[in-house]
């Protein structure tokens, strides 16, 4: 089992920045690929970013590429999502997720999920 706890969400003005954190506990964090997803009210959950267990490869959704950066610190069992140039359409609950194999954009292929953290971007 892997337990995931997100933090760092909040209210920010458009153009601002936030950094989300996802702290993991349980089985060996460094062996898991990690992903960030988000879900806005009335919309389906969508892929935001993912990173390999080593941190050597990252993937981004089209709507956040160039603005968001995913990273990880295996010594701290934590994955981060640096969000810059935020837009009102980035408003959503952000979730981190873990899977034992390579990262993927497919929600159903992740084994463990956090409870989510709210990000609200005002215009």
mmCIF file with all atom_site columns, C-alpha atoms in Angstrom:
data_model
loop_
_atom_site.group_PDB
_atom_site.id
_atom_site.type_symbol
_atom_site.label_atom_id
_atom_site.label_alt_id
_atom_site.label_comp_id
_atom_site.label_asym_id
_atom_site.label_entity_id
_atom_site.label_seq_id
_atom_site.pdbx_PDB_ins_code
_atom_site.Cartn_x
_atom_site.Cartn_y
_atom_site.Cartn_z
_atom_site.occupancy
_atom_site.B_iso_or_equiv
_atom_site.pdbx_formal_charge
_atom_site.auth_seq_id
_atom_site.auth_comp_id
_atom_site.auth_asym_id
_atom_site.auth_atom_id
_atom_site.pdbx_PDB_model_num
ATOM 1   C CA . UNK A 1 1   ? 0.000   0.000  0.000   1.00 0.00 ? 1   UNK A CA 1
ATOM 2   C CA . UNK A 1 2   ? 1.018   3.568  -0.724  1.00 0.00 ? 2   UNK A CA 1
ATOM 3   C CA . UNK A 1 3   ? -0.633  6.491  1.034   1.00 0.00 ? 3   UNK A CA 1
ATOM 4   C CA . UNK A 1 4   ? -0.582  9.844  -0.733  1.00 0.00 ? 4   UNK A CA 1
ATOM 5   C CA . UNK A 1 5   ? -1.332  13.247 0.789   1.00 0.00 ? 5   UNK A CA 1
ATOM 6   C CA . UNK A 1 6   ? -1.472  16.381 -1.351  1.00 0.00 ? 6   UNK A CA 1
ATOM 7   C CA . UNK A 1 7   ? -0.901  19.896 -0.060  1.00 0.00 ? 7   UNK A CA 1
ATOM 8   C CA . UNK A 1 8   ? -0.182  23.377 -1.336  1.00 0.00 ? 8   UNK A CA 1
ATOM 9   C CA . UNK A 1 9   ? -3.478  24.239 -2.969  1.00 0.00 ? 9   UNK A CA 1
ATOM 10  C CA . UNK A 1 10  ? -5.190  27.563 -2.471  1.00 0.00 ? 10  UNK A CA 1
ATOM 11  C CA . UNK A 1 11  ? -6.512  30.713 -4.055  1.00 0.00 ? 11  UNK A CA 1
ATOM 12  C CA . UNK A 1 12  ? -4.278  32.622 -6.466  1.00 0.00 ? 12  UNK A CA 1
ATOM 13  C CA . UNK A 1 13  ? -4.781  35.354 -9.036  1.00 0.00 ? 13  UNK A CA 1
ATOM 14  C CA . UNK A 1 14  ? -4.413  34.682 -12.723 1.00 0.00 ? 14  UNK A CA 1
ATOM 15  C CA . UNK A 1 15  ? -0.776  34.840 -13.737 1.00 0.00 ? 15  UNK A CA 1
ATOM 16  C CA . UNK A 1 16  ? 0.375   33.690 -10.333 1.00 0.00 ? 16  UNK A CA 1
ATOM 17  C CA . UNK A 1 17  ? 2.126   30.525 -9.202  1.00 0.00 ? 17  UNK A CA 1
ATOM 18  C CA . UNK A 1 18  ? 1.586   27.671 -6.786  1.00 0.00 ? 18  UNK A CA 1
ATOM 19  C CA . UNK A 1 19  ? 3.584   24.597 -5.890  1.00 0.00 ? 19  UNK A CA 1
ATOM 20  C CA . UNK A 1 20  ? 1.720   21.452 -4.974  1.00 0.00 ? 20  UNK A CA 1
ATOM 21  C CA . UNK A 1 21  ? 3.320   18.681 -2.965  1.00 0.00 ? 21  UNK A CA 1
ATOM 22  C CA . UNK A 1 22  ? 2.375   15.046 -2.642  1.00 0.00 ? 22  UNK A CA 1
ATOM 23  C CA . UNK A 1 23  ? 3.890   13.173 0.288   1.00 0.00 ? 23  UNK A CA 1
ATOM 24  C CA . UNK A 1 24  ? 3.983   9.405  0.048   1.00 0.00 ? 24  UNK A CA 1
ATOM 25  C CA . UNK A 1 25  ? 4.252   6.778  2.744   1.00 0.00 ? 25  UNK A CA 1
ATOM 26  C CA . UNK A 1 26  ? 4.104   3.030  2.759   1.00 0.00 ? 26  UNK A CA 1
ATOM 27  C CA . UNK A 1 27  ? 5.925   0.930  0.239   1.00 0.00 ? 27  UNK A CA 1
ATOM 28  C CA . UNK A 1 28  ? 9.056   2.084  -1.563  1.00 0.00 ? 28  UNK A CA 1
ATOM 29  C CA . UNK A 1 29  ? 8.179   5.421  -3.112  1.00 0.00 ? 29  UNK A CA 1
ATOM 30  C CA . UNK A 1 30  ? 11.174  5.485  -5.408  1.00 0.00 ? 30  UNK A CA 1
ATOM 31  C CA . UNK A 1 31  ? 9.934   2.453  -7.324  1.00 0.00 ? 31  UNK A CA 1
ATOM 32  C CA . UNK A 1 32  ? 6.691   4.152  -8.378  1.00 0.00 ? 32  UNK A CA 1
ATOM 33  C CA . UNK A 1 33  ? 5.907   6.369  -11.300 1.00 0.00 ? 33  UNK A CA 1
ATOM 34  C CA . UNK A 1 34  ? 3.857   9.363  -10.195 1.00 0.00 ? 34  UNK A CA 1
ATOM 35  C CA . UNK A 1 35  ? 1.185   11.413 -11.874 1.00 0.00 ? 35  UNK A CA 1
ATOM 36  C CA . UNK A 1 36  ? -0.856  14.545 -11.292 1.00 0.00 ? 36  UNK A CA 1
ATOM 37  C CA . UNK A 1 37  ? -4.456  14.790 -12.452 1.00 0.00 ? 37  UNK A CA 1
ATOM 38  C CA . UNK A 1 38  ? -7.159  17.383 -11.974 1.00 0.00 ? 38  UNK A CA 1
ATOM 39  C CA . UNK A 1 39  ? -10.914 17.551 -11.983 1.00 0.00 ? 39  UNK A CA 1
ATOM 40  C CA . UNK A 1 40  ? -12.951 20.700 -12.413 1.00 0.00 ? 40  UNK A CA 1
ATOM 41  C CA . UNK A 1 41  ? -16.617 20.904 -11.384 1.00 0.00 ? 41  UNK A CA 1
ATOM 42  C CA . UNK A 1 42  ? -18.818 19.122 -13.885 1.00 0.00 ? 42  UNK A CA 1
ATOM 43  C CA . UNK A 1 43  ? -15.857 17.806 -15.872 1.00 0.00 ? 43  UNK A CA 1
ATOM 44  C CA . UNK A 1 44  ? -14.033 14.526 -16.126 1.00 0.00 ? 44  UNK A CA 1
ATOM 45  C CA . UNK A 1 45  ? -10.712 14.006 -14.391 1.00 0.00 ? 45  UNK A CA 1
ATOM 46  C CA . UNK A 1 46  ? -7.866  14.839 -16.749 1.00 0.00 ? 46  UNK A CA 1
ATOM 47  C CA . UNK A 1 47  ? -4.169  14.123 -16.981 1.00 0.00 ? 47  UNK A CA 1
ATOM 48  C CA . UNK A 1 48  ? -1.817  16.935 -15.981 1.00 0.00 ? 48  UNK A CA 1
ATOM 49  C CA . UNK A 1 49  ? 1.691   15.511 -15.668 1.00 0.00 ? 49  UNK A CA 1
ATOM 50  C CA . UNK A 1 50  ? 3.628   12.347 -14.898 1.00 0.00 ? 50  UNK A CA 1
ATOM 51  C CA . UNK A 1 51  ? 7.179   11.384 -13.994 1.00 0.00 ? 51  UNK A CA 1
ATOM 52  C CA . UNK A 1 52  ? 9.196   8.186  -14.009 1.00 0.00 ? 52  UNK A CA 1
ATOM 53  C CA . UNK A 1 53  ? 10.509  6.610  -10.810 1.00 0.00 ? 53  UNK A CA 1
ATOM 54  C CA . UNK A 1 54  ? 13.937  8.132  -11.409 1.00 0.00 ? 54  UNK A CA 1
ATOM 55  C CA . UNK A 1 55  ? 12.651  11.555 -12.404 1.00 0.00 ? 55  UNK A CA 1
ATOM 56  C CA . UNK A 1 56  ? 14.459  11.263 -15.689 1.00 0.00 ? 56  UNK A CA 1
ATOM 57  C CA . UNK A 1 57  ? 11.400  11.460 -17.925 1.00 0.00 ? 57  UNK A CA 1
ATOM 58  C CA . UNK A 1 58  ? 8.349   13.674 -17.630 1.00 0.00 ? 58  UNK A CA 1
ATOM 59  C CA . UNK A 1 59  ? 5.095   13.990 -19.561 1.00 0.00 ? 59  UNK A CA 1
ATOM 60  C CA . UNK A 1 60  ? 2.583   16.825 -19.667 1.00 0.00 ? 60  UNK A CA 1
ATOM 61  C CA . UNK A 1 61  ? -0.952  17.434 -20.776 1.00 0.00 ? 61  UNK A CA 1
ATOM 62  C CA . UNK A 1 62  ? -1.319  19.811 -23.698 1.00 0.00 ? 62  UNK A CA 1
ATOM 63  C CA . UNK A 1 63  ? -3.091  22.462 -21.629 1.00 0.00 ? 63  UNK A CA 1
ATOM 64  C CA . UNK A 1 64  ? -0.265  22.775 -19.073 1.00 0.00 ? 64  UNK A CA 1
ATOM 65  C CA . UNK A 1 65  ? 2.893   22.079 -21.100 1.00 0.00 ? 65  UNK A CA 1
ATOM 66  C CA . UNK A 1 66  ? 5.335   24.961 -20.767 1.00 0.00 ? 66  UNK A CA 1
ATOM 67  C CA . UNK A 1 67  ? 3.642   26.307 -17.628 1.00 0.00 ? 67  UNK A CA 1
ATOM 68  C CA . UNK A 1 68  ? 3.726   23.387 -15.169 1.00 0.00 ? 68  UNK A CA 1
ATOM 69  C CA . UNK A 1 69  ? 6.720   21.333 -14.040 1.00 0.00 ? 69  UNK A CA 1
ATOM 70  C CA . UNK A 1 70  ? 6.604   17.986 -12.274 1.00 0.00 ? 70  UNK A CA 1
ATOM 71  C CA . UNK A 1 71  ? 9.551   16.847 -10.162 1.00 0.00 ? 71  UNK A CA 1
ATOM 72  C CA . UNK A 1 72  ? 10.281  14.453 -7.347  1.00 0.00 ? 72  UNK A CA 1
ATOM 73  C CA . UNK A 1 73  ? 12.604  14.028 -4.398  1.00 0.00 ? 73  UNK A CA 1
ATOM 74  C CA . UNK A 1 74  ? 12.877  10.336 -3.596  1.00 0.00 ? 74  UNK A CA 1
ATOM 75  C CA . UNK A 1 75  ? 14.830  11.062 -0.419  1.00 0.00 ? 75  UNK A CA 1
ATOM 76  C CA . UNK A 1 76  ? 11.798  12.975 0.864   1.00 0.00 ? 76  UNK A CA 1
ATOM 77  C CA . UNK A 1 77  ? 9.187   10.641 -0.647  1.00 0.00 ? 77  UNK A CA 1
ATOM 78  C CA . UNK A 1 78  ? 7.595   13.649 -2.293  1.00 0.00 ? 78  UNK A CA 1
ATOM 79  C CA . UNK A 1 79  ? 6.496   14.649 -5.769  1.00 0.00 ? 79  UNK A CA 1
ATOM 80  C CA . UNK A 1 80  ? 5.891   18.279 -6.699  1.00 0.00 ? 80  UNK A CA 1
ATOM 81  C CA . UNK A 1 81  ? 3.904   20.197 -9.269  1.00 0.00 ? 81  UNK A CA 1
ATOM 82  C CA . UNK A 1 82  ? 5.158   23.713 -9.898  1.00 0.00 ? 82  UNK A CA 1
ATOM 83  C CA . UNK A 1 83  ? 2.390   25.695 -11.564 1.00 0.00 ? 83  UNK A CA 1
ATOM 84  C CA . UNK A 1 84  ? 3.236   29.014 -13.210 1.00 0.00 ? 84  UNK A CA 1
ATOM 85  C CA . UNK A 1 85  ? 1.222   31.466 -15.295 1.00 0.00 ? 85  UNK A CA 1
ATOM 86  C CA . UNK A 1 86  ? -1.968  30.111 -13.815 1.00 0.00 ? 86  UNK A CA 1
ATOM 87  C CA . UNK A 1 87  ? -5.245  30.687 -15.615 1.00 0.00 ? 87  UNK A CA 1
ATOM 88  C CA . UNK A 1 88  ? -8.838  30.579 -14.350 1.00 0.00 ? 88  UNK A CA 1
ATOM 89  C CA . UNK A 1 89  ? -9.325  27.376 -16.360 1.00 0.00 ? 89  UNK A CA 1
ATOM 90  C CA . UNK A 1 90  ? -6.707  25.707 -14.164 1.00 0.00 ? 90  UNK A CA 1
ATOM 91  C CA . UNK A 1 91  ? -9.204  25.827 -11.289 1.00 0.00 ? 91  UNK A CA 1
ATOM 92  C CA . UNK A 1 92  ? -9.797  22.256 -10.145 1.00 0.00 ? 92  UNK A CA 1
ATOM 93  C CA . UNK A 1 93  ? -9.111  19.687 -7.476  1.00 0.00 ? 93  UNK A CA 1
ATOM 94  C CA . UNK A 1 94  ? -5.631  18.321 -8.096  1.00 0.00 ? 94  UNK A CA 1
ATOM 95  C CA . UNK A 1 95  ? -4.836  14.713 -7.312  1.00 0.00 ? 95  UNK A CA 1
ATOM 96  C CA . UNK A 1 96  ? -1.568  12.830 -7.235  1.00 0.00 ? 96  UNK A CA 1
ATOM 97  C CA . UNK A 1 97  ? -1.416  9.162  -8.102  1.00 0.00 ? 97  UNK A CA 1
ATOM 98  C CA . UNK A 1 98  ? 1.112   6.333  -8.100  1.00 0.00 ? 98  UNK A CA 1
ATOM 99  C CA . UNK A 1 99  ? 1.641   3.233  -10.173 1.00 0.00 ? 99  UNK A CA 1
ATOM 100 C CA . UNK A 1 100 ? 4.276   0.544  -10.066 1.00 0.00 ? 100 UNK A CA 1
ATOM 101 C CA . UNK A 1 101 ? 5.141   0.621  -13.761 1.00 0.00 ? 101 UNK A CA 1
ATOM 102 C CA . UNK A 1 102 ? 6.014   3.372  -16.202 1.00 0.00 ? 102 UNK A CA 1
ATOM 103 C CA . UNK A 1 103 ? 4.008   6.610  -16.123 1.00 0.00 ? 103 UNK A CA 1
ATOM 104 C CA . UNK A 1 104 ? 0.853   6.852  -18.170 1.00 0.00 ? 104 UNK A CA 1
ATOM 105 C CA . UNK A 1 105 ? -1.867  9.363  -18.951 1.00 0.00 ? 105 UNK A CA 1
ATOM 106 C CA . UNK A 1 106 ? -4.553  6.766  -18.311 1.00 0.00 ? 106 UNK A CA 1
ATOM 107 C CA . UNK A 1 107 ? -6.382  7.331  -15.043 1.00 0.00 ? 107 UNK A CA 1
ATOM 108 C CA . UNK A 1 108 ? -7.471  3.729  -14.596 1.00 0.00 ? 108 UNK A CA 1
ATOM 109 C CA . UNK A 1 109 ? -3.887  2.499  -14.716 1.00 0.00 ? 109 UNK A CA 1
ATOM 110 C CA . UNK A 1 110 ? -2.876  4.189  -11.464 1.00 0.00 ? 110 UNK A CA 1
ATOM 111 C CA . UNK A 1 111 ? -3.021  2.098  -8.329  1.00 0.00 ? 111 UNK A CA 1
ATOM 112 C CA . UNK A 1 112 ? -3.060  4.674  -5.555  1.00 0.00 ? 112 UNK A CA 1
ATOM 113 C CA . UNK A 1 113 ? -4.628  8.118  -5.211  1.00 0.00 ? 113 UNK A CA 1
ATOM 114 C CA . UNK A 1 114 ? -4.507  10.990 -2.790  1.00 0.00 ? 114 UNK A CA 1
ATOM 115 C CA . UNK A 1 115 ? -7.543  12.863 -1.499  1.00 0.00 ? 115 UNK A CA 1
ATOM 116 C CA . UNK A 1 116 ? -6.913  15.948 -3.621  1.00 0.00 ? 116 UNK A CA 1
ATOM 117 C CA . UNK A 1 117 ? -6.161  19.600 -3.004  1.00 0.00 ? 117 UNK A CA 1
ATOM 118 C CA . UNK A 1 118 ? -8.224  22.520 -4.294  1.00 0.00 ? 118 UNK A CA 1
ATOM 119 C CA . UNK A 1 119 ? -6.646  25.094 -6.593  1.00 0.00 ? 119 UNK A CA 1
ATOM 120 C CA . UNK A 1 120 ? -8.695  28.174 -7.410  1.00 0.00 ? 120 UNK A CA 1
ATOM 121 C CA . UNK A 1 121 ? -7.461  30.782 -9.877  1.00 0.00 ? 121 UNK A CA 1
ATOM 122 C CA . UNK A 1 122 ? -9.307  34.089 -9.893  1.00 0.00 ? 122 UNK A CA 1
ATOM 123 C CA . UNK A 1 123 ? -9.476  36.319 -12.947 1.00 0.00 ? 123 UNK A CA 1
#
